[in-house]
GROMACS .gro file of C-alpha atoms in nm:
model
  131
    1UNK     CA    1   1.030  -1.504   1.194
    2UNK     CA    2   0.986  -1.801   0.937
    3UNK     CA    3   1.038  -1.744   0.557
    4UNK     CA    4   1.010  -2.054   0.487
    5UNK     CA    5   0.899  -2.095   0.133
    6UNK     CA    6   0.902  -1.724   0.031
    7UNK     CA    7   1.040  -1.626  -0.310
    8UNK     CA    8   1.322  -1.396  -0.310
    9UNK     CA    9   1.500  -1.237  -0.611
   10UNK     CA   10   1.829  -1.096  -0.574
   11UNK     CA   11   1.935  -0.885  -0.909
   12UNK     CA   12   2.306  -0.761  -0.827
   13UNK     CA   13   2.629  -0.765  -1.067
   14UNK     CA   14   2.826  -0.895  -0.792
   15UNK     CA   15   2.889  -1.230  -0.742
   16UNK     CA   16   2.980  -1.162  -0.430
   17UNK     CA   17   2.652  -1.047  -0.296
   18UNK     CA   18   2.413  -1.259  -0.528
   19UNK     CA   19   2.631  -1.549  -0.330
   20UNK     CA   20   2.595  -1.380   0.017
   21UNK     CA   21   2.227  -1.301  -0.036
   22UNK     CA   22   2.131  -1.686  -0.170
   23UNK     CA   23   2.336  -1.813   0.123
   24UNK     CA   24   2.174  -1.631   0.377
   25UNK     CA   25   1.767  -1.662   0.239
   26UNK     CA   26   1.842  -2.008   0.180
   27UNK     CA   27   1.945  -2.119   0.555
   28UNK     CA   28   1.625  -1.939   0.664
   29UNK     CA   29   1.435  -2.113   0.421
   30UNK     CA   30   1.360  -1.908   0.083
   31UNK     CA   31   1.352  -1.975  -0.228
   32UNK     CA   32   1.587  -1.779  -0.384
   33UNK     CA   33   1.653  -1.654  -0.741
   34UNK     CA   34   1.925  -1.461  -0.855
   35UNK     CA   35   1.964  -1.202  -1.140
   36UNK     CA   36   2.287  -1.054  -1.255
   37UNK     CA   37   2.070  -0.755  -1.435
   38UNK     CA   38   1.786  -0.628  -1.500
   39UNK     CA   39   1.689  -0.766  -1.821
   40UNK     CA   40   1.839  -1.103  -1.669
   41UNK     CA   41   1.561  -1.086  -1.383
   42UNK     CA   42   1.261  -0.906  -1.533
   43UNK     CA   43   1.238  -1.236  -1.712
   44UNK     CA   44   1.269  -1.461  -1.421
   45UNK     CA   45   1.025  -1.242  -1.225
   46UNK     CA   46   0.742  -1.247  -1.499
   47UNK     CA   47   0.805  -1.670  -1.464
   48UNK     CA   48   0.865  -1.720  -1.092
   49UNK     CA   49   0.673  -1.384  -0.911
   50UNK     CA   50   0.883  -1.339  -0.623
   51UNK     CA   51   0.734  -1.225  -0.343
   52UNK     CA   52   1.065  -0.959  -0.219
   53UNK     CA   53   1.295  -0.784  -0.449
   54UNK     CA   54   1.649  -0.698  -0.377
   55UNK     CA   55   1.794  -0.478  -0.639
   56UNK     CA   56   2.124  -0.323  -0.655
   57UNK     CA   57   2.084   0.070  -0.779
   58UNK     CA   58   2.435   0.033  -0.998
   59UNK     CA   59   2.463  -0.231  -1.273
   60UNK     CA   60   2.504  -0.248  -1.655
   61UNK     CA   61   2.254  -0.173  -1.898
   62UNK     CA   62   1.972  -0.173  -1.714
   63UNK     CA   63   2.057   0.002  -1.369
   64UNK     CA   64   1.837  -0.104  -1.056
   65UNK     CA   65   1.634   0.248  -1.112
   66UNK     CA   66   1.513   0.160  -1.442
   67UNK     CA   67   1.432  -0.222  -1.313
   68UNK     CA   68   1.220  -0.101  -1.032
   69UNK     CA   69   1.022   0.136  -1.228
   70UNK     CA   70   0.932  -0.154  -1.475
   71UNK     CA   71   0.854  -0.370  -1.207
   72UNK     CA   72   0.646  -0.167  -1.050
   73UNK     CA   73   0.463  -0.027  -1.395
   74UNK     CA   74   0.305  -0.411  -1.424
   75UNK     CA   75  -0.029  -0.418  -1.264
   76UNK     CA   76   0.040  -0.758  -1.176
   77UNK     CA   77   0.348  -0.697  -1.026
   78UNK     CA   78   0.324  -0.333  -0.832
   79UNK     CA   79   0.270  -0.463  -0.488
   80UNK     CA   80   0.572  -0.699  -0.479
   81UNK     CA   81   0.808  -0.470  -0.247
   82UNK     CA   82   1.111  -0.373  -0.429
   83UNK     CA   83   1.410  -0.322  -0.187
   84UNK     CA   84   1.733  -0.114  -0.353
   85UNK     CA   85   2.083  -0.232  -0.272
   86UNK     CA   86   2.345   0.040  -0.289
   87UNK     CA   87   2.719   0.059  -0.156
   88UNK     CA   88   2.642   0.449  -0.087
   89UNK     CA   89   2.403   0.552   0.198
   90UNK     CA   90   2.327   0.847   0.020
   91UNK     CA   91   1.988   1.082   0.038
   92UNK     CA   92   1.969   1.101  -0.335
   93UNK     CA   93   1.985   0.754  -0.365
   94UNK     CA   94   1.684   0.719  -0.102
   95UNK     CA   95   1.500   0.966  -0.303
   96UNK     CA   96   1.515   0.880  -0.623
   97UNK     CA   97   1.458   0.516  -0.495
   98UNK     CA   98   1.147   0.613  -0.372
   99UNK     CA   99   1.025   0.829  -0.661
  100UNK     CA  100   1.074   0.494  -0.883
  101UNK     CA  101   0.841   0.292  -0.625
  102UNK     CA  102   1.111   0.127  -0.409
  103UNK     CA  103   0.996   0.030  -0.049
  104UNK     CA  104   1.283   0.044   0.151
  105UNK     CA  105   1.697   0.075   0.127
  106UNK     CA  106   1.936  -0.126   0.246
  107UNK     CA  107   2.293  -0.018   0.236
  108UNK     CA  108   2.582  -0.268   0.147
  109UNK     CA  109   2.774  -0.472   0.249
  110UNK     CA  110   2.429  -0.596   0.460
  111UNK     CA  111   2.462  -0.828   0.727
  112UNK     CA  112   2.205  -1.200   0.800
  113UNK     CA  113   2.007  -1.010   1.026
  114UNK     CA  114   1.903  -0.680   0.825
  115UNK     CA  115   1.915  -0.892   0.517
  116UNK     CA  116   1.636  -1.096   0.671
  117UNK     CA  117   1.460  -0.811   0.860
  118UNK     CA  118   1.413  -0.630   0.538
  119UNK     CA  119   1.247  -0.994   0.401
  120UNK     CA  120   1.083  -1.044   0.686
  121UNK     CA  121   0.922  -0.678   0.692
  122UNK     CA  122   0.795  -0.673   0.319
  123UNK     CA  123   0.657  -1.020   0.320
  124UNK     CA  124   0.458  -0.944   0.618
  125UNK     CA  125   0.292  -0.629   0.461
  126UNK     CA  126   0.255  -0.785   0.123
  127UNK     CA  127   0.035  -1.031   0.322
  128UNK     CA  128  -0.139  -0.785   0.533
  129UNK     CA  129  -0.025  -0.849   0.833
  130UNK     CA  130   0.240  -0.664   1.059
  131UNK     CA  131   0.531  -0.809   1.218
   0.00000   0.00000   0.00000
């Protein structure tokens, strides 16, 4: 699977994971940009229009619910796969993922290999083509 040259945004309040997340996309080749909310990276997105978004569900002032449903209000950017980050593998948190527009859920602390799956996955359907 070759990312190479594929945006990826990462919006978490963690260090931690922002720093996992670049780590990992970056070895396989990404681009990555990283957001520590969501006002933070509905600006970057409207500049850079990644082509995956990672967003953590819990964060300050503007939780990952609220980002996603902006993000996927824009006409221009509705089709750019939104992918919620949560430290809970809860149903509720699947479902109201989904009922904001979210297209998939990946449950913290993620590992390389799901991490780039879940890029892997999206970028292949945003592009029309399956893996």
């Amino acid at each position: 699977m070759d990312l190479t040259g594929l945006k990826v945004m990462v919006i978490d309040d963690s260090n931690t994971i922002r720093r996992s997340a670049e780590i990992f996309l970056t070895n396989s080749g990404c681009q990555v940009l990283l957001a520590e909310d969501g006002f933070d990276a509905l600006a970057k997105i409207a500049d850079h229009h990644p082509d995956v978004i990672f967003v953590d569900i819990m964060m300050p002032r503007l939780d990952g619910y609220q980002t996603c449903a902006l993000i996927k209000k824009n006409p221009q950017l509705a089709s750019t796969p939104v992918i919620m980050l949560s430290s809970k593998d809860g149903l509720f948190d699947r479902a109201r993922g989904r009922m904001v527009g979210s297209d998939e859920y990946l449950t913290k602390p993620f590992t390389k290999d799901s991490l780039l799956k879940a890029v892997a996955t999206h970028a292949a359907r945003k592009a029309g083509t399956d893996l």
